[in-house]
């Protein structure tokens, strides 16, 4: 948690600097450029913040629901933590030296320092170590509790760690081919293979955070409002469906890429859109829980339940706003996934607005909501009314900031504003001038986010070290009363993984074989900064 929120501070500062330069209000110095800030912002928030938070959260869940961590699992987790920290240092030092300004995506033909890629290997090894520790913990519990269902939060954790391991295999192969190319031992590299291997991981990572947030929506939030969670069968089916369908979803990032047939692209469009089905099931389940609990508290009429929700409790408010934000966020995802619409928004600022809506709002606000009970639970302290109020104010600032920023980015993207680029007038072109008001408004949103981020960091620090000592509950909702029995086939993880790998093979064998057999001319390295 400490490392995750330190990464939030660094990444947030980088984001604000980018917004100000992109709007033409400020020019970053030559010793730390816009593109260094952009790369640092992506790596620190997308890889470091999310990985450390997700693993910390789920290890707390495994420990709480599976009778404590086994000594060897605890040791594996600390080794994994150390490997990730070493990797983080290897990644950040070249970034600060302007030797790895290759964006979050980092694939060829742009070339970073080879030590940047070595750092990524350490991070992946650390994640794998934590994943296998989780697998050992779960397998041991199942062996000692034959015939029982895995506790639901540990079921979510298993799904996330399965995706973390299998989803990162492609990018690991990519990085291992880049390292000799970055050292100069090989002259060229197959760019299309590298891009495809990256996106087998790149979008899977997004849905790993999403599944982490969903676990809190299904299991934690109902307890916070005093209700029960929705159908245990549906909950486990949603996890299984997201695990099976997730990895092929990344291919829609390559809809405009050459070298693959339209038929293949349309197959991937369908595979990507399938992910929306468990998401819509989740939307139904969550609002059903809210309505049922609201009516228990006396809510009348169509929306009477809405007034009965605990809006003053940050543990509910932040995840609820996160859920609502995922409605337009998910709709935007369907736009990017659809062959024809993707042509309009691809590589525009629309994409940046989309992932700030999904990751920066839906996922991160849920993480914030989790932090207000998880950190005091771990630190043996309590959430005071004052810090809860700070959390509510922080959530409001973050929500306003993200709403302003993402709306402006979506509009500017539809007007053609490109993503990634720093400030330019394109020779005072009229089309480029039409983007300027929206990039200025992005800065306003970033300022709100900075205030929200500072308040969040204050609350986290207080809950770690200053809040009164006491016992905080780990809020796990009970299943609904008179629920039907959950079938045991949901526990067959071997079957789930086989189905996942079959879908991955359908998605990736044909294009990868084609790119290798009919390889385009390999690319030498380029350093464009």
Tab-separated table of C-alpha atoms in Angstrom, residues 32-340:
chain	number	residue	atom	x	y	z
A	32	UNK	CA	13.161	16.529	-18.084
A	33	UNK	CA	10.954	16.653	-21.132
A	34	UNK	CA	7.241	16.207	-21.778
A	35	UNK	CA	7.810	12.706	-23.151
A	36	UNK	CA	9.822	11.657	-20.105
A	37	UNK	CA	6.931	12.829	-17.925
A	38	UNK	CA	4.453	10.983	-20.154
A	39	UNK	CA	6.417	7.726	-19.987
A	40	UNK	CA	6.927	8.032	-16.228
A	41	UNK	CA	3.224	8.818	-15.707
A	42	UNK	CA	2.206	5.677	-17.607
A	43	UNK	CA	4.721	3.245	-16.114
A	44	UNK	CA	4.363	4.447	-12.510
A	45	UNK	CA	0.553	4.509	-12.455
A	46	UNK	CA	-0.294	1.705	-14.878
A	47	UNK	CA	2.296	-0.800	-13.670
A	48	UNK	CA	3.510	0.170	-10.199
A	49	UNK	CA	0.429	1.638	-8.472
A	50	UNK	CA	-1.969	-1.004	-9.740
A	51	UNK	CA	0.307	-4.027	-9.297
A	52	UNK	CA	1.325	-3.198	-5.732
A	53	UNK	CA	-2.218	-2.276	-4.670
A	54	UNK	CA	-3.829	-5.329	-6.287
A	55	UNK	CA	-1.330	-7.781	-4.801
A	56	UNK	CA	-1.446	-6.144	-1.354
A	57	UNK	CA	-5.252	-6.188	-1.345
A	58	UNK	CA	-5.583	-9.792	-2.456
A	59	UNK	CA	-2.878	-11.058	-0.108
A	60	UNK	CA	-4.819	-9.464	2.747
A	61	UNK	CA	-7.927	-11.236	1.415
A	62	UNK	CA	-6.164	-14.608	1.146
A	63	UNK	CA	-4.784	-14.270	4.652
A	64	UNK	CA	-8.170	-13.289	6.102
A	65	UNK	CA	-10.332	-15.877	4.329
A	66	UNK	CA	-7.942	-18.861	4.155
A	67	UNK	CA	-6.858	-19.075	7.808
A	68	UNK	CA	-3.685	-16.983	7.543
A	69	UNK	CA	-0.798	-17.097	5.089
A	70	UNK	CA	1.454	-20.150	5.080
A	71	UNK	CA	5.036	-19.279	6.157
A	72	UNK	CA	6.446	-20.249	2.732
A	73	UNK	CA	3.766	-18.209	0.973
A	74	UNK	CA	4.579	-15.176	3.110
A	75	UNK	CA	8.257	-15.619	2.230
A	76	UNK	CA	7.419	-15.922	-1.493
A	77	UNK	CA	5.351	-12.722	-1.290
A	78	UNK	CA	8.234	-10.786	0.282
A	79	UNK	CA	10.642	-12.131	-2.353
A	80	UNK	CA	8.154	-11.034	-5.013
A	81	UNK	CA	7.923	-7.600	-3.372
A	82	UNK	CA	11.727	-7.271	-3.399
A	83	UNK	CA	11.940	-8.322	-7.066
A	84	UNK	CA	9.326	-5.715	-7.996
A	85	UNK	CA	11.184	-2.987	-6.103
A	86	UNK	CA	14.480	-3.904	-7.810
A	87	UNK	CA	12.712	-3.882	-11.163
A	88	UNK	CA	11.107	-0.529	-10.365
A	89	UNK	CA	14.558	0.994	-9.707
A	90	UNK	CA	15.940	-0.473	-12.969
A	91	UNK	CA	12.992	1.047	-14.845
A	92	UNK	CA	12.946	4.492	-13.227
A	93	UNK	CA	16.670	5.305	-13.403
A	94	UNK	CA	16.828	5.133	-17.250
A	95	UNK	CA	13.583	7.140	-17.347
A	96	UNK	CA	15.121	9.913	-15.256
A	97	UNK	CA	18.272	9.830	-17.418
A	98	UNK	CA	16.149	10.229	-20.595
A	99	UNK	CA	17.309	6.839	-21.866
A	100	UNK	CA	13.892	5.150	-21.877
A	101	UNK	CA	11.432	7.701	-23.227
A	102	UNK	CA	9.434	5.048	-25.086
A	103	UNK	CA	5.926	5.506	-23.574
A	104	UNK	CA	4.060	2.956	-21.466
A	105	UNK	CA	3.697	0.692	-24.511
A	106	UNK	CA	7.517	0.593	-25.021
A	107	UNK	CA	7.408	-1.682	-28.082
A	108	UNK	CA	9.809	-1.392	-31.057
A	109	UNK	CA	11.028	0.259	-33.165
A	110	UNK	CA	11.746	2.850	-30.434
A	111	UNK	CA	14.546	1.568	-28.215
A	112	UNK	CA	15.173	2.241	-24.546
A	113	UNK	CA	18.227	1.409	-22.480
A	114	UNK	CA	18.458	-2.396	-22.138
A	115	UNK	CA	18.397	-1.940	-18.349
A	116	UNK	CA	14.845	-0.552	-18.654
A	117	UNK	CA	13.715	-3.880	-20.143
A	118	UNK	CA	15.721	-5.831	-17.555
A	119	UNK	CA	13.775	-3.896	-14.900
A	120	UNK	CA	10.516	-4.988	-16.518
A	121	UNK	CA	11.701	-8.608	-16.298
A	122	UNK	CA	12.281	-8.208	-12.551
A	123	UNK	CA	8.812	-6.708	-12.114
A	124	UNK	CA	7.224	-9.624	-13.978
A	125	UNK	CA	9.235	-12.154	-11.954
A	126	UNK	CA	8.043	-10.454	-8.762
A	127	UNK	CA	4.431	-10.636	-9.911
A	128	UNK	CA	4.852	-14.300	-10.832
A	129	UNK	CA	6.375	-15.071	-7.429
A	130	UNK	CA	3.343	-13.501	-5.727
A	131	UNK	CA	0.986	-15.331	-8.104
A	132	UNK	CA	2.502	-18.743	-7.363
A	133	UNK	CA	2.447	-17.969	-3.652
A	134	UNK	CA	-1.281	-17.351	-3.995
A	135	UNK	CA	-1.735	-20.601	-5.955
A	136	UNK	CA	0.067	-22.573	-3.217
A	137	UNK	CA	-2.092	-20.921	-0.530
A	138	UNK	CA	-5.305	-21.745	-2.404
A	139	UNK	CA	-4.243	-25.311	-3.271
A	140	UNK	CA	-3.323	-26.030	0.365
A	141	UNK	CA	-6.683	-24.716	1.617
A	142	UNK	CA	-8.574	-26.787	-0.958
A	143	UNK	CA	-6.630	-29.893	0.030
A	144	UNK	CA	-7.542	-29.326	3.678
A	145	UNK	CA	-11.181	-28.453	2.890
A	146	UNK	CA	-12.212	-30.951	0.232
A	147	UNK	CA	-15.679	-30.447	-1.204
A	148	UNK	CA	-15.959	-26.877	0.086
A	149	UNK	CA	-16.221	-23.789	-2.074
A	150	UNK	CA	-13.287	-21.405	-2.033
A	151	UNK	CA	-14.312	-18.257	-0.110
A	152	UNK	CA	-15.558	-15.739	-2.633
A	153	UNK	CA	-12.841	-13.088	-2.224
A	154	UNK	CA	-10.153	-15.771	-2.563
A	155	UNK	CA	-12.017	-16.968	-5.666
A	156	UNK	CA	-11.623	-13.475	-7.134
A	157	UNK	CA	-7.947	-13.477	-6.104
A	158	UNK	CA	-7.388	-16.794	-7.891
A	159	UNK	CA	-8.917	-15.396	-11.084
A	160	UNK	CA	-6.770	-12.259	-10.925
A	161	UNK	CA	-3.532	-14.178	-10.323
A	162	UNK	CA	-4.352	-16.623	-13.147
A	163	UNK	CA	-4.736	-13.632	-15.473
A	164	UNK	CA	-1.592	-11.962	-14.125
A	165	UNK	CA	0.459	-15.060	-14.901
A	166	UNK	CA	-0.966	-16.137	-18.244
A	167	UNK	CA	-1.625	-12.595	-19.442
A	168	UNK	CA	2.004	-11.612	-18.885
A	169	UNK	CA	3.515	-14.570	-20.779
A	170	UNK	CA	3.283	-12.774	-24.135
A	171	UNK	CA	4.900	-9.546	-22.973
A	172	UNK	CA	7.636	-11.567	-21.239
A	173	UNK	CA	8.525	-13.236	-24.530
A	174	UNK	CA	8.484	-9.806	-26.174
A	175	UNK	CA	10.835	-8.280	-23.599
A	176	UNK	CA	13.225	-11.248	-23.810
A	177	UNK	CA	13.505	-10.670	-27.587
A	178	UNK	CA	13.943	-6.901	-27.119
A	179	UNK	CA	16.846	-7.158	-24.648
A	180	UNK	CA	19.443	-8.568	-27.137
A	181	UNK	CA	18.187	-6.056	-29.742
A	182	UNK	CA	18.565	-3.210	-27.219
A	183	UNK	CA	22.131	-4.332	-26.392
A	184	UNK	CA	22.949	-4.397	-30.126
A	185	UNK	CA	23.513	-8.162	-30.223
A	186	UNK	CA	20.840	-8.509	-32.910
A	187	UNK	CA	20.444	-5.914	-35.672
A	188	UNK	CA	16.695	-5.981	-36.267
A	189	UNK	CA	13.445	-7.042	-34.618
A	190	UNK	CA	10.030	-8.143	-35.903
A	191	UNK	CA	7.872	-5.161	-34.969
A	192	UNK	CA	4.514	-6.832	-35.665
A	193	UNK	CA	5.306	-9.801	-33.432
A	194	UNK	CA	6.378	-7.417	-30.666
A	195	UNK	CA	3.219	-5.309	-30.937
A	196	UNK	CA	0.991	-8.379	-30.902
A	197	UNK	CA	2.751	-9.921	-27.901
A	198	UNK	CA	2.493	-6.615	-26.044
A	199	UNK	CA	-1.240	-6.215	-26.577
A	200	UNK	CA	-1.896	-9.778	-25.475
A	201	UNK	CA	-0.859	-8.299	-22.116
A	202	UNK	CA	-1.639	-4.582	-22.397
A	203	UNK	CA	-5.417	-4.791	-22.322
A	204	UNK	CA	-5.499	-7.873	-20.101
A	205	UNK	CA	-3.781	-5.748	-17.470
A	206	UNK	CA	-6.638	-3.227	-17.658
A	207	UNK	CA	-9.195	-5.958	-17.028
A	208	UNK	CA	-7.114	-7.344	-14.153
A	209	UNK	CA	-7.591	-4.036	-12.340
A	210	UNK	CA	-11.234	-4.047	-13.366
A	211	UNK	CA	-11.710	-7.550	-11.903
A	212	UNK	CA	-9.996	-6.345	-8.715
A	213	UNK	CA	-12.479	-3.465	-8.475
A	214	UNK	CA	-15.389	-5.791	-9.265
A	215	UNK	CA	-14.400	-8.023	-6.340
A	216	UNK	CA	-14.973	-5.096	-3.982
A	217	UNK	CA	-18.261	-4.222	-5.696
A	218	UNK	CA	-19.621	-7.753	-5.238
A	219	UNK	CA	-18.206	-8.623	-1.823
A	220	UNK	CA	-17.273	-5.494	0.152
A	221	UNK	CA	-19.789	-2.794	-0.807
A	222	UNK	CA	-22.913	-4.867	0.098
A	223	UNK	CA	-21.491	-5.349	3.602
A	224	UNK	CA	-20.755	-1.621	3.937
A	225	UNK	CA	-24.426	-0.790	3.237
A	226	UNK	CA	-25.630	-3.541	5.577
A	227	UNK	CA	-26.931	-5.839	2.861
A	228	UNK	CA	-26.071	-9.198	1.385
A	229	UNK	CA	-24.235	-9.938	-1.814
A	230	UNK	CA	-25.951	-10.990	-5.009
A	231	UNK	CA	-26.141	-14.594	-6.273
A	232	UNK	CA	-22.991	-16.565	-5.436
A	233	UNK	CA	-23.452	-18.580	-8.652
A	234	UNK	CA	-23.566	-15.464	-10.828
A	235	UNK	CA	-20.597	-13.933	-9.003
A	236	UNK	CA	-18.396	-16.950	-9.635
A	237	UNK	CA	-19.622	-17.221	-13.234
A	238	UNK	CA	-18.625	-13.568	-13.846
A	239	UNK	CA	-15.095	-14.298	-12.577
A	240	UNK	CA	-14.823	-17.403	-14.775
A	241	UNK	CA	-16.183	-15.562	-17.833
A	242	UNK	CA	-13.743	-12.666	-17.409
A	243	UNK	CA	-10.803	-15.068	-17.002
A	244	UNK	CA	-11.722	-17.065	-20.114
A	245	UNK	CA	-12.489	-14.125	-22.435
A	246	UNK	CA	-9.979	-11.549	-21.264
A	247	UNK	CA	-6.667	-12.087	-23.056
A	248	UNK	CA	-7.937	-12.013	-26.692
A	249	UNK	CA	-9.623	-8.667	-25.935
A	250	UNK	CA	-6.345	-6.814	-26.394
A	251	UNK	CA	-6.293	-7.360	-30.142
A	252	UNK	CA	-8.688	-4.458	-30.765
A	253	UNK	CA	-5.703	-2.156	-30.133
A	254	UNK	CA	-4.382	-3.422	-33.477
A	255	UNK	CA	-7.468	-2.933	-35.642
A	256	UNK	CA	-5.633	-0.359	-37.792
A	257	UNK	CA	-2.432	-2.432	-37.987
A	258	UNK	CA	-1.323	-3.878	-41.343
A	259	UNK	CA	-0.465	-7.503	-41.944
A	260	UNK	CA	-3.650	-9.176	-40.726
A	261	UNK	CA	-6.820	-9.941	-42.628
A	262	UNK	CA	-10.156	-8.216	-42.128
A	263	UNK	CA	-11.702	-11.593	-41.263
A	264	UNK	CA	-9.216	-12.013	-38.411
A	265	UNK	CA	-9.912	-8.486	-37.180
A	266	UNK	CA	-13.661	-9.053	-37.177
A	267	UNK	CA	-13.179	-12.285	-35.199
A	268	UNK	CA	-11.236	-10.293	-32.632
A	269	UNK	CA	-13.899	-7.588	-32.545
A	270	UNK	CA	-16.382	-10.274	-31.504
A	271	UNK	CA	-13.952	-11.682	-28.910
A	272	UNK	CA	-13.445	-8.215	-27.452
A	273	UNK	CA	-17.166	-7.424	-27.314
A	274	UNK	CA	-17.890	-10.653	-25.423
A	275	UNK	CA	-16.182	-9.094	-22.367
A	276	UNK	CA	-19.147	-6.698	-22.128
A	277	UNK	CA	-21.499	-9.545	-21.159
A	278	UNK	CA	-20.121	-10.223	-17.629
A	279	UNK	CA	-19.859	-6.445	-17.180
A	280	UNK	CA	-23.577	-5.999	-17.882
A	281	UNK	CA	-24.348	-8.894	-15.530
A	282	UNK	CA	-22.347	-7.051	-12.864
A	283	UNK	CA	-24.302	-3.825	-13.429
A	284	UNK	CA	-27.573	-5.708	-12.939
A	285	UNK	CA	-26.305	-7.476	-9.815
A	286	UNK	CA	-24.970	-4.340	-8.129
A	287	UNK	CA	-28.031	-2.152	-8.603
A	288	UNK	CA	-30.213	-5.076	-7.537
A	289	UNK	CA	-28.273	-5.204	-4.247
A	290	UNK	CA	-28.683	-1.452	-3.738
A	291	UNK	CA	-32.403	-1.494	-4.493
A	292	UNK	CA	-33.076	-4.497	-2.245
A	293	UNK	CA	-31.192	-2.940	0.675
A	294	UNK	CA	-32.841	0.455	0.111
A	295	UNK	CA	-36.300	-1.114	0.224
A	296	UNK	CA	-35.366	-2.980	3.438
A	297	UNK	CA	-34.592	0.455	4.932
A	298	UNK	CA	-37.982	1.804	3.892
A	299	UNK	CA	-37.365	3.214	0.420
A	300	UNK	CA	-40.590	3.600	-1.580
A	301	UNK	CA	-41.288	4.054	-5.267
A	302	UNK	CA	-39.022	3.543	-8.246
A	303	UNK	CA	-35.953	5.344	-6.865
A	304	UNK	CA	-36.768	5.517	-3.153
A	305	UNK	CA	-33.868	3.156	-2.417
A	306	UNK	CA	-31.448	5.787	-3.718
A	307	UNK	CA	-32.116	8.100	-0.750
A	308	UNK	CA	-31.418	5.297	1.728
A	309	UNK	CA	-27.834	4.665	0.672
A	310	UNK	CA	-25.051	5.790	3.093
A	311	UNK	CA	-23.793	8.698	0.978
A	312	UNK	CA	-21.716	10.050	3.851
A	313	UNK	CA	-19.615	6.845	4.075
A	314	UNK	CA	-16.560	7.090	1.808
A	315	UNK	CA	-16.299	3.282	1.725
A	316	UNK	CA	-19.588	3.314	-0.217
A	317	UNK	CA	-19.477	6.676	-1.994
A	318	UNK	CA	-16.172	6.125	-3.830
A	319	UNK	CA	-17.006	2.642	-5.219
A	320	UNK	CA	-20.546	3.746	-6.152
A	321	UNK	CA	-19.251	6.654	-8.254
A	322	UNK	CA	-16.727	4.217	-9.731
A	323	UNK	CA	-19.556	1.903	-10.809
A	324	UNK	CA	-21.535	4.747	-12.380
A	325	UNK	CA	-18.428	5.959	-14.235
A	326	UNK	CA	-18.027	2.520	-15.785
A	327	UNK	CA	-21.326	2.929	-17.658
A	328	UNK	CA	-19.969	5.588	-20.079
A	329	UNK	CA	-16.512	4.016	-19.756
A	330	UNK	CA	-17.809	0.646	-20.941
A	331	UNK	CA	-19.773	2.284	-23.749
A	332	UNK	CA	-16.587	4.011	-24.893
A	333	UNK	CA	-14.800	0.669	-24.810
A	334	UNK	CA	-17.354	-0.722	-27.261
A	335	UNK	CA	-16.568	2.227	-29.575
A	336	UNK	CA	-12.849	1.387	-29.547
A	337	UNK	CA	-13.560	-2.288	-30.083
A	338	UNK	CA	-15.826	-1.833	-33.118
A	339	UNK	CA	-13.978	-2.037	-36.425
A	340	UNK	CA	-15.517	1.012	-38.093
